[in-house]
Coordinates of C-alpha atoms in Angstrom, one line a residue:
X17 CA 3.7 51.0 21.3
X18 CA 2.9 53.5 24.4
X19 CA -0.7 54.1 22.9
X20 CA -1.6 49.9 22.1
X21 CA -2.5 47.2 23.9
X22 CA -0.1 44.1 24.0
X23 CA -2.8 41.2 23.4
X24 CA -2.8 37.9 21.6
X25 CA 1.3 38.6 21.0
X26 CA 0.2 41.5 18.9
X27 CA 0.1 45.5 19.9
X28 CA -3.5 46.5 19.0
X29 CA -4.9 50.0 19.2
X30 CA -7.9 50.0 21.9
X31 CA -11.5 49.2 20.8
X32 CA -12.7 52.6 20.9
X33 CA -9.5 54.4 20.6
X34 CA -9.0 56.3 23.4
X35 CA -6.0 57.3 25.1
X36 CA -5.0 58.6 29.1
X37 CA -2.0 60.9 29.8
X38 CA 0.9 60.1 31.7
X39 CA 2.5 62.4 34.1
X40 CA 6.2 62.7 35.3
X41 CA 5.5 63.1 39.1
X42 CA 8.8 65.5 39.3
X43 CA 8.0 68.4 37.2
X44 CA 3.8 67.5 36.9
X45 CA 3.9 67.6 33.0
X46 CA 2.6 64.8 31.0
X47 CA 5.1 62.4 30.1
X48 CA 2.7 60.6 27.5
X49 CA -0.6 59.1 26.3
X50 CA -1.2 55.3 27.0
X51 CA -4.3 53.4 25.8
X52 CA -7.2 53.5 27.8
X53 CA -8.8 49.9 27.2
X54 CA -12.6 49.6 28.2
X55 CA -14.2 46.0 29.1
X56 CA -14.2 44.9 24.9
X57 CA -10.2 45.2 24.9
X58 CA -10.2 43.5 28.2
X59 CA -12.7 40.3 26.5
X60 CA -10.2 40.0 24.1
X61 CA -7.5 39.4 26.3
X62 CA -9.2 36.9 28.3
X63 CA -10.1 35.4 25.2
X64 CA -6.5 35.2 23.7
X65 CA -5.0 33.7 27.1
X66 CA -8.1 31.4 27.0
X67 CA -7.0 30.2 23.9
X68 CA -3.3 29.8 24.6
X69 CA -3.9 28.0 27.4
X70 CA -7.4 25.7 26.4
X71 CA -5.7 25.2 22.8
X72 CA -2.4 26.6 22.5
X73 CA 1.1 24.8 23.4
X74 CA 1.5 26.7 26.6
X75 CA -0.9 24.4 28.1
X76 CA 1.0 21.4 27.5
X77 CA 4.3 22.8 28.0
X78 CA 6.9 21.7 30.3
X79 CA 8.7 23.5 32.9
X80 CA 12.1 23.2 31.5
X81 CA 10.7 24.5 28.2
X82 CA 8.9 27.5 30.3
X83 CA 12.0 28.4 31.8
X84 CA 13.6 29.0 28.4
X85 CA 11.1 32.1 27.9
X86 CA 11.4 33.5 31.3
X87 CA 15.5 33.6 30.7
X88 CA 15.0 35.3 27.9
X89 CA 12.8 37.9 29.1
X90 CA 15.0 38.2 32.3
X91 CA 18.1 38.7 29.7
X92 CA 16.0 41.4 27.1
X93 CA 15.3 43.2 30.4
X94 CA 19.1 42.6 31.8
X95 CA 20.4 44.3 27.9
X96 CA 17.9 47.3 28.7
X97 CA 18.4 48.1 32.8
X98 CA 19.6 51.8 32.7
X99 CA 16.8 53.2 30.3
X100 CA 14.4 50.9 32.2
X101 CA 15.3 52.1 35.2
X102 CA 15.5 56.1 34.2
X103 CA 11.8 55.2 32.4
X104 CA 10.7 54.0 36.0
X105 CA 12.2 57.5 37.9
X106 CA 10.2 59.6 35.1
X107 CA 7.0 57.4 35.3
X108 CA 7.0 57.2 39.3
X109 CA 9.6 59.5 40.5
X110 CA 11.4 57.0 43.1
X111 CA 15.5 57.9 42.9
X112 CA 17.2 56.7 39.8
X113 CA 19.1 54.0 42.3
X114 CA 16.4 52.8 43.7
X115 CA 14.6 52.1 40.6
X116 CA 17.9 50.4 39.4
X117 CA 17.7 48.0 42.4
X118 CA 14.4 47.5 41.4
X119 CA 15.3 46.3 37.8
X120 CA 18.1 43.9 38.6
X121 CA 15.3 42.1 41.2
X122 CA 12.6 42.0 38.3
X123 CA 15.2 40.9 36.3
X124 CA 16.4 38.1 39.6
X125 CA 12.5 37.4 40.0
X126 CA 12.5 36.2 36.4
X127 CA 15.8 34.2 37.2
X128 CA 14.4 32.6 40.2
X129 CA 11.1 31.1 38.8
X130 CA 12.9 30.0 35.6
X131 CA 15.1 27.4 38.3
X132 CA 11.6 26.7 40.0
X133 CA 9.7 25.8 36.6
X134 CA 12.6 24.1 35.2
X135 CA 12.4 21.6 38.8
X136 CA 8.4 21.2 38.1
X137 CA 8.5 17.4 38.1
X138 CA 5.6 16.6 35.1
X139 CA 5.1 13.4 36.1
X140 CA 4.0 13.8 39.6
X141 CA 5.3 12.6 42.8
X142 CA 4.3 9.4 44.6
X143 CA 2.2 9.1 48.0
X144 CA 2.5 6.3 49.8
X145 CA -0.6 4.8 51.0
X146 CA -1.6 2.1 53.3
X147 CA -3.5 -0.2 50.6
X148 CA -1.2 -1.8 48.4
X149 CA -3.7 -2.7 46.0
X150 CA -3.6 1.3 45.0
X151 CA -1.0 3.6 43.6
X152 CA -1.2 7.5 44.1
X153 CA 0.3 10.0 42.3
X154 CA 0.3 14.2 43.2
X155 CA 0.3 16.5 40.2
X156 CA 0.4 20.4 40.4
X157 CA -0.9 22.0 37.5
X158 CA -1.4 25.2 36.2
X159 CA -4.9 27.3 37.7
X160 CA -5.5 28.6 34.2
X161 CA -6.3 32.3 33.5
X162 CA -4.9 35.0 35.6
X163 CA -6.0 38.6 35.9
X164 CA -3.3 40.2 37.6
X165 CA -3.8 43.8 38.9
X166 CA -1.1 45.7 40.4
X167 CA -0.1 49.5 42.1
X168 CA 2.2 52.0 41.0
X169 CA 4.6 52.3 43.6
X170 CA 6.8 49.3 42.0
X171 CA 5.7 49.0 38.6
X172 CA 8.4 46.8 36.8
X173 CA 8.6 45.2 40.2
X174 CA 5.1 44.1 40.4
X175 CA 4.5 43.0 37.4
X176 CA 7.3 40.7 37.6
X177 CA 6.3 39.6 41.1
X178 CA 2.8 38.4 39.3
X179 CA 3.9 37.3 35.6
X180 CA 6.9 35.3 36.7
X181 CA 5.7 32.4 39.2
X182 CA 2.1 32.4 36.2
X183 CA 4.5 31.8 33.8
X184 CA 6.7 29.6 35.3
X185 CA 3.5 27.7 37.0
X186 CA 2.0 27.4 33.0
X187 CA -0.7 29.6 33.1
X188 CA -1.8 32.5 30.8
X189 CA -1.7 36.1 32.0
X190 CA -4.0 39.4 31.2
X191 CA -1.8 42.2 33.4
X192 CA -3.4 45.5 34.2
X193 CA -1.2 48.1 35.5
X194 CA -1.5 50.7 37.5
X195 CA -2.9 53.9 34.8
X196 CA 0.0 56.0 37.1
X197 CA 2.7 54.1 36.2
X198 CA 2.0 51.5 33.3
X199 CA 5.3 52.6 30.7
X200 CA 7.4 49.5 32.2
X201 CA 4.7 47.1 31.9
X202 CA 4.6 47.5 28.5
X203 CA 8.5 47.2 28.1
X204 CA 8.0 43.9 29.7
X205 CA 5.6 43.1 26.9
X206 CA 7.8 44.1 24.4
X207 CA 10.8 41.5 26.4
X208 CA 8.0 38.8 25.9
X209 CA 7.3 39.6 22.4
X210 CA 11.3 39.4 21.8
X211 CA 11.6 36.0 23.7
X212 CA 9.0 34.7 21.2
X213 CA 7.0 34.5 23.9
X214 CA 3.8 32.5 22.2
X215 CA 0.8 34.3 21.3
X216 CA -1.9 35.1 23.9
X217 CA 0.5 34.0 26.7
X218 CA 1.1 37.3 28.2
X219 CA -1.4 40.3 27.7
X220 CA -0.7 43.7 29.0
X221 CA -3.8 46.0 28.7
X222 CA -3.1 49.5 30.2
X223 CA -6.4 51.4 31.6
X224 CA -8.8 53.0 34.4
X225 CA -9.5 50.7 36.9
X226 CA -13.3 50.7 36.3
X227 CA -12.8 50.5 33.0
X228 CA -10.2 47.9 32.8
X229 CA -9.6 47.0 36.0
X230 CA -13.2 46.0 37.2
X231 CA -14.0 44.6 34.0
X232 CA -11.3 41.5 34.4
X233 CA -12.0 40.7 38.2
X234 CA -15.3 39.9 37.3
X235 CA -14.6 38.3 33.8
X236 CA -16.0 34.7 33.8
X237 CA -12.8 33.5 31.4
X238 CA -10.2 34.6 34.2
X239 CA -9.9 31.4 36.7
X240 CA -7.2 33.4 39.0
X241 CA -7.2 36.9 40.4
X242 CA -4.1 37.9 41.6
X243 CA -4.1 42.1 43.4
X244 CA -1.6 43.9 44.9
X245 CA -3.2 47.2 46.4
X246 CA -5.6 49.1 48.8
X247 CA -8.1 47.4 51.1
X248 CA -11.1 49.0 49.5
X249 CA -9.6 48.0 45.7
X250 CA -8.6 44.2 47.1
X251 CA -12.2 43.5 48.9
X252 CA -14.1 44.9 45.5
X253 CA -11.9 42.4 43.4
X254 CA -12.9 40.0 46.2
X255 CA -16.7 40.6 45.9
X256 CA -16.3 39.9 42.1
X257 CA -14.5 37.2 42.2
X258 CA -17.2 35.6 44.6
X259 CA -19.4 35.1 41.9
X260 CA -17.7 32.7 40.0
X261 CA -15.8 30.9 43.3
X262 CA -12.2 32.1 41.8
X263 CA -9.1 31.4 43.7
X264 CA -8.0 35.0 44.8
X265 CA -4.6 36.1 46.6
X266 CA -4.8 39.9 47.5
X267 CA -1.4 41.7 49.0
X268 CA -3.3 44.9 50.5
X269 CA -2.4 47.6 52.6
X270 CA 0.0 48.1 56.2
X271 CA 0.4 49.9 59.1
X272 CA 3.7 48.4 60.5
X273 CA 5.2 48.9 63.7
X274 CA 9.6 49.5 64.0
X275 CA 10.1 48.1 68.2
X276 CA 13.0 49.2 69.1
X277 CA 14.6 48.8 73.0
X278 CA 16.5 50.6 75.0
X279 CA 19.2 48.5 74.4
X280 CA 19.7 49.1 70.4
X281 CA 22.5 50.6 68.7
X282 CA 21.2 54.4 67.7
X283 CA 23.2 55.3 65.1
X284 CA 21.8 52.0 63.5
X285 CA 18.6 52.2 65.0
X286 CA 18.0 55.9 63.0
X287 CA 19.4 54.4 60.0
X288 CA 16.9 51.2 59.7
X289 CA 14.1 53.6 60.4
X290 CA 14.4 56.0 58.1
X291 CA 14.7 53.0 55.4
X292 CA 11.8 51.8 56.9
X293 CA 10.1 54.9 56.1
X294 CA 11.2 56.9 53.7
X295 CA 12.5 54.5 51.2
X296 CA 10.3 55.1 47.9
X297 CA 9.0 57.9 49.4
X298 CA 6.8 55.9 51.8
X299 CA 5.1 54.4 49.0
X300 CA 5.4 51.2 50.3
X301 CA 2.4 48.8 52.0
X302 CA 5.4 47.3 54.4
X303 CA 6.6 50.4 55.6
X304 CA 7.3 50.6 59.2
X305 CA 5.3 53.9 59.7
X306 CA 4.7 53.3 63.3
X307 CA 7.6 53.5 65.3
X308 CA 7.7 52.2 69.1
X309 CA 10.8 53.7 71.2
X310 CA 11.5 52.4 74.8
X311 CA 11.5 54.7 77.5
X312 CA 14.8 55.1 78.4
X313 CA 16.5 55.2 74.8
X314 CA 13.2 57.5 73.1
X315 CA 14.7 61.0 73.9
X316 CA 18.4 60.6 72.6
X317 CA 17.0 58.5 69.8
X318 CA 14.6 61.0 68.7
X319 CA 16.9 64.0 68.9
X320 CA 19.2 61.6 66.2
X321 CA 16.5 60.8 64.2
X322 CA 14.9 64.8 63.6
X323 CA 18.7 65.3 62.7
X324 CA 19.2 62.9 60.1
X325 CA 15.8 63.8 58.6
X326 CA 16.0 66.9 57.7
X327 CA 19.4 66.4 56.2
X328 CA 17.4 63.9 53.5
X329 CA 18.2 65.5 50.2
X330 CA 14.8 65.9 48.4
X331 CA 14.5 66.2 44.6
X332 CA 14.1 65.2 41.0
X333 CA 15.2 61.3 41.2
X334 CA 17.2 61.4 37.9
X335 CA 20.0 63.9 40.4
X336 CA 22.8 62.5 41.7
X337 CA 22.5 62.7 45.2
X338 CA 18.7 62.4 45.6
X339 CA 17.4 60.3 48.5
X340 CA 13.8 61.6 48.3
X341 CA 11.9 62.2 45.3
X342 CA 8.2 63.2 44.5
X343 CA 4.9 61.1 45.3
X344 CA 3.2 59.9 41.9
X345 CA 0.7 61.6 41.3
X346 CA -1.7 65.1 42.7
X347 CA -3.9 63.1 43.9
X348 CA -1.2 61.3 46.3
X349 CA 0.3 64.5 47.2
X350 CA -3.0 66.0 48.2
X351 CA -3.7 62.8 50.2
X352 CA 0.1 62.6 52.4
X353 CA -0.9 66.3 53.1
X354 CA -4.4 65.7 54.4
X355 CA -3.2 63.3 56.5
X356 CA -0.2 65.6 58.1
X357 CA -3.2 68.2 58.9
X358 CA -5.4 65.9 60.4
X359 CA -2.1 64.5 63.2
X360 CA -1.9 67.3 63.7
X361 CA -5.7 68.4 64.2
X362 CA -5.5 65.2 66.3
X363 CA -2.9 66.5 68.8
X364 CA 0.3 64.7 67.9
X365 CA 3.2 67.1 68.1
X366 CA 5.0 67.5 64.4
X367 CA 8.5 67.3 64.9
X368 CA 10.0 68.0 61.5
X369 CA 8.2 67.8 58.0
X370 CA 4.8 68.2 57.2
X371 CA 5.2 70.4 54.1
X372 CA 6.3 71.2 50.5
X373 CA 9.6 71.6 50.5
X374 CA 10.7 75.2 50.4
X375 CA 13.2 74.5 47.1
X376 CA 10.9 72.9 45.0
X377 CA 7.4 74.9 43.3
X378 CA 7.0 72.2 40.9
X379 CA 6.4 68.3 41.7
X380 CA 4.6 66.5 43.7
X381 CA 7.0 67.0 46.9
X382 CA 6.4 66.3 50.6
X383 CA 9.1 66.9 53.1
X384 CA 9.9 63.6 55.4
X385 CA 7.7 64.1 58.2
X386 CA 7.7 63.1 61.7
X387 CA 5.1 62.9 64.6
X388 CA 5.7 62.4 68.4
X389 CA 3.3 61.1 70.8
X390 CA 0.5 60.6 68.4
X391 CA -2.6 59.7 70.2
X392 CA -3.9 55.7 70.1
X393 CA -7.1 56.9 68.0
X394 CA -5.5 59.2 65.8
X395 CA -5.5 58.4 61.8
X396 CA -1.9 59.0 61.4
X397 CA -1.1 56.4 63.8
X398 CA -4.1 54.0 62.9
X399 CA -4.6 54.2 59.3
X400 CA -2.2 53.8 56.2
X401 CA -1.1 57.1 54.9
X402 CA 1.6 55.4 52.3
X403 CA 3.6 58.5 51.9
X404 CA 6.6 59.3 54.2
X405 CA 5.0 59.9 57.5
X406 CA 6.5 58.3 60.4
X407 CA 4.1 58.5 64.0
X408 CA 6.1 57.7 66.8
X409 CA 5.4 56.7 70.6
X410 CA 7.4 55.7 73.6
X411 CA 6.7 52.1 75.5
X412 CA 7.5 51.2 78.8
X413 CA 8.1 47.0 78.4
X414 CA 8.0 44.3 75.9
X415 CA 4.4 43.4 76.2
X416 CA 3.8 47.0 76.0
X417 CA 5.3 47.3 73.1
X418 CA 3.9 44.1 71.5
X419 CA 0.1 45.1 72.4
X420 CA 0.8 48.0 70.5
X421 CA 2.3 46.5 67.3
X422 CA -0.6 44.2 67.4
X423 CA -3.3 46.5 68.2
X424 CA -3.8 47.5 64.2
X425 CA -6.2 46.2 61.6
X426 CA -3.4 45.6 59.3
X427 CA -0.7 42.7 59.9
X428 CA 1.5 42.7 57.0
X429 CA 5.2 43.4 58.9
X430 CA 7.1 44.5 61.7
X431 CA 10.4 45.3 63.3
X432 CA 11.9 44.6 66.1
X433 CA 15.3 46.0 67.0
X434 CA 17.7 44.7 70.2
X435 CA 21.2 43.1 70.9
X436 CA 19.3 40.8 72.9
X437 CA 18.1 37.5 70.2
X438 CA 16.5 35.6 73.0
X439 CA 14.3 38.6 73.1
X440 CA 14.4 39.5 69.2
X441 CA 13.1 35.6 68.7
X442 CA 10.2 36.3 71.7
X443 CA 8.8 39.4 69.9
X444 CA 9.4 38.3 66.3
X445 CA 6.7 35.3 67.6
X446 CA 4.5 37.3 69.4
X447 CA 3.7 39.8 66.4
X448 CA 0.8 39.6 64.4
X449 CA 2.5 39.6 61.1
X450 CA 3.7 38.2 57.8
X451 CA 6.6 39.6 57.7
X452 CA 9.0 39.8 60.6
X453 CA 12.9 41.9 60.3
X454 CA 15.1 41.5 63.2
X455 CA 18.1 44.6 63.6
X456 CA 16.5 45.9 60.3
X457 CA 13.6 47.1 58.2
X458 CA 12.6 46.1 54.7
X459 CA 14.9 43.9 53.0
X460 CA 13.3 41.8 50.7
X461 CA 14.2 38.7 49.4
X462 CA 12.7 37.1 46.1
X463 CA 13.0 33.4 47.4
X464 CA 11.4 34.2 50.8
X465 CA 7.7 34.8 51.1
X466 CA 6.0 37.7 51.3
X467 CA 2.5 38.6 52.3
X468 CA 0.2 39.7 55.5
X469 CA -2.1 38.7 58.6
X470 CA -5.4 40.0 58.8
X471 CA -6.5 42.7 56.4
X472 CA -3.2 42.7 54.7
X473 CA -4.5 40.2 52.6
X474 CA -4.9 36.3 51.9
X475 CA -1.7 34.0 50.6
X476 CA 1.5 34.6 49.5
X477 CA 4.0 36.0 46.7
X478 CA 7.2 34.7 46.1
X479 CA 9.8 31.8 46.7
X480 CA 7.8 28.4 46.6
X481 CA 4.7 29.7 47.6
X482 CA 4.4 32.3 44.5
X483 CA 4.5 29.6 42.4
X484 CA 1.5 27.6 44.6
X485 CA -0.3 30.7 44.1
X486 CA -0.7 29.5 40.5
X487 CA -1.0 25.6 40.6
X488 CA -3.7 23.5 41.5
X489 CA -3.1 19.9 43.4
X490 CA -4.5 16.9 41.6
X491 CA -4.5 13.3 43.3
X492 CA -4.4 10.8 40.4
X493 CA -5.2 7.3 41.8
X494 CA -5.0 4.2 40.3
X495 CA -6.2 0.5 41.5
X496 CA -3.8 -1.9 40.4
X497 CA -5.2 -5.3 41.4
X498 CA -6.1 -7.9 39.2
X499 CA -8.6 -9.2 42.0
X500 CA -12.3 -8.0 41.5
X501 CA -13.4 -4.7 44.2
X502 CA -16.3 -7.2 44.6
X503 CA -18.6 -4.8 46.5
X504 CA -21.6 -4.9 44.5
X505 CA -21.0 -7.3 42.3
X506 CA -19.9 -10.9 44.4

């Protein structure tokens, strides 16, 4: 099934037949060849969840009966978790128990909207209004069509984060995954197709982004855009979908800022940073990458930290023991590395990292890195890097420290890290950001919501506000009277 297309709840070959290979970012051979679908495989997907939603049952559905197909897919993917989650280390090259925890919360997002859908009330809900010769009623119904677009550093992850709430919600779904990492995607198909998923529902169409990708952001059958992915990518997808006024929610990129004062814990302190960091290599558009160290706690604190980061064990994420594993792809690698040489270029002092790993010839390795003092202007303190490069800088006082955090064209999260919570709650208002960890960096909750401030991008995924992503608000109104309105007509 690696080399079809999922669409209209049958695995088709492409329109043209071509194929893309995959690569297994730890030893740089290719894993694979996937379908490479162009704009015609992309019509027909539109087409097919057109259909399933315009004409099919879907449409009219319920959300108890919607939450049946979600358990099932959560329960097909729950039978499968260990060769899922070795597929995901081989097709991204995260560490095999890092990509388990990120089954068992695809598996948990699929869970969660399958409670949400089945608490849909379908008839409505009841505003009371000052007229009594009215009656109000609120529906939320399904948007429709969604393209959903996502990235490579979470695959199964992603595409749950997307296809769950649309599901749940009652719209139809065309996925496009990332052409680095699309071999769990398709395994989600392949749960749909086993929960009996109905036909045209969910379509999974592997491919380039310009020829996939670009084609189903600006396809006038898609009513929803849903992206999870660079700036550049997310305001292209929001150019296209100007054109036809489609509701759009982009996640895009981050530069976040780790505060921590002088009165924090260090041992915990180093530990929550280099979470914040180097968890999934750095692949990760939350990643606290800038870290702001009071004065008086910065030198002991660094001293710990340079320790503990060179003692990361760095490798092929299927070996035991492995806490770092490769980027995804050359291309990646090439960029991490270009943006080590330019801190340094730009005068911030390397303390550790910055290179390939002495051990490893093959893969696309980067030693954890870490930069001191990096100058305001620089681009490793100022622009995302999403690799694991940490830039750090001392402060003097809070609104130091929260000028700093702030001062970024990204607002997506931030950390703030004191035994102090009067002072925790201050700062966790006063940042610019979506996302907010006290005493921590990173955890992630599927029933919390998740998204960013400025160009971090527009709404939010999960919990409750997931599923608004994909439902629209209808007021349905009714004049009961038996009296006449007897404006026009006396």
């Amino acid at each position: 099934m690696r080399d079809q297309l999922y669409i209209d709840g049958q695995w088709q070959a492409p329109t043209d037949g071509r194929r893309f290979e995959v690569y297994e970012p730890s030893s740089e051979s290719v894993l694979t060849e996937v379908a490479a679908a162009t704009g015609q495989d992309i019509d027909r997907a539109v087409q097919a969840a057109r259909r399933a939603f315009d004409e099919g049952e879907w449409g009219r559905s319920t959300g108890k009966e919607r939450a049946g197909y979600l358990r099932a897919i959560a329960d097909n993917l729950r039978g499968r978790r260990e060769d899922l989650a070795r597929l995901e280390v081989q097709d991204n090259g995260k560490p095999l128990p890092e990509a388990q925890w990120d089954i068992d919360d695809a598996i948990g997002c699929f869970d969660y909207y399958a409670d949400l859908a089945e608490g849909l009330n379908d008839d409505g809900e009841v505003v009371a209004l000052p007229d009594e010769r009215f009656a109000c009623r609120v529906l939320r119904e399904p948007v429709g069509v969604a393209g959903q677009i996502i990235p490579w550093n979470y695959p199964l992850l992603m595409a749950s984060w997307k296809v769950a709430p649309a599901l749940a919600a009652g719209c139809t779904a065309v996925l496009k995954p990332s052409e680095l990492t699309p071999l769990t995607s398709l395994e989600l198909a392949a749960a749909a197709d086993a929960a009996g998923l109905p036909k045209g529902v969910l379509n999974v169409v592997t491919g380039l982004g310009r020829d996939a990708g670009s084609p189903l952001s600006a396809h006038p059958g898609v009513d929803k855009l849903a992206f999870t992915g660079s700036v550049p990518t997310g305001r292209a997808i929001m150019q296209a979908a100007a054109q036809d006024i489609k509701n759009v929610s982009l996640e895009l990129g981050g530069k976040s800022a780790f505060i921590v004062f002088d009165d924090a814990d260090i041992e915990a302190a180093v530990e929550w940073i280099l979470f914040g960091i180097f968890w999934n290599q750095g692949q990760v558009c939350s990643a606290t990458s800038r870290l702001l160290v009071q004065d008086g706690l910065h030198d002991r604190l660094i001293e710990r930290l340079v320790e503990e980061t060179r003692r990361i064990t760095i490798g092929n994420g299927l070996q035991p023991g492995v806490l770092l594993g490769p980027l995804v792809s050359a291309g990646q690698h090439a960029k991490v590395l270009q943006a080590i040489e330019a801190g340094v270029r730009d005068g911030a002092k390397l303390a550790t990292g910055g290179k390939r790993p002495a051990h490893l010839d093959k893969g696309w390795f980067v030693e954890p890195t870490v930069f001191l003092d990096a100058p305001l202007d620089s681009a490793v303190w100022r622009e995302e890097i999403f690799g694991p490069v940490l830039a750090v800088r001392r402060f003097k006082d809070e609104a130091e420290a929260v000028r700093l955090a702030n001062d970024s064209q990204f607002g997506l999260a931030a950390a703030v890290m004191s035994v102090d919570p009067a002072r925790c709650r201050r700062v966790s208002r006063a940042l610019r950001a979506g996302i907010v960890w006290v005493n921590c960096s990173q955890p992630t909750f599927t029933q919390a919501p998740w998204g960013g401030y400025k160009q971090s991008g527009i709404g939010r995924e999960l919990g409750v506000w997931g599923l608004d992503n994909y439902l629209e608000t209808k007021q349905v109104t009714e004049y009961l009277s038996d009296r006449p309105w007897g404006w026009y007509i006396k």
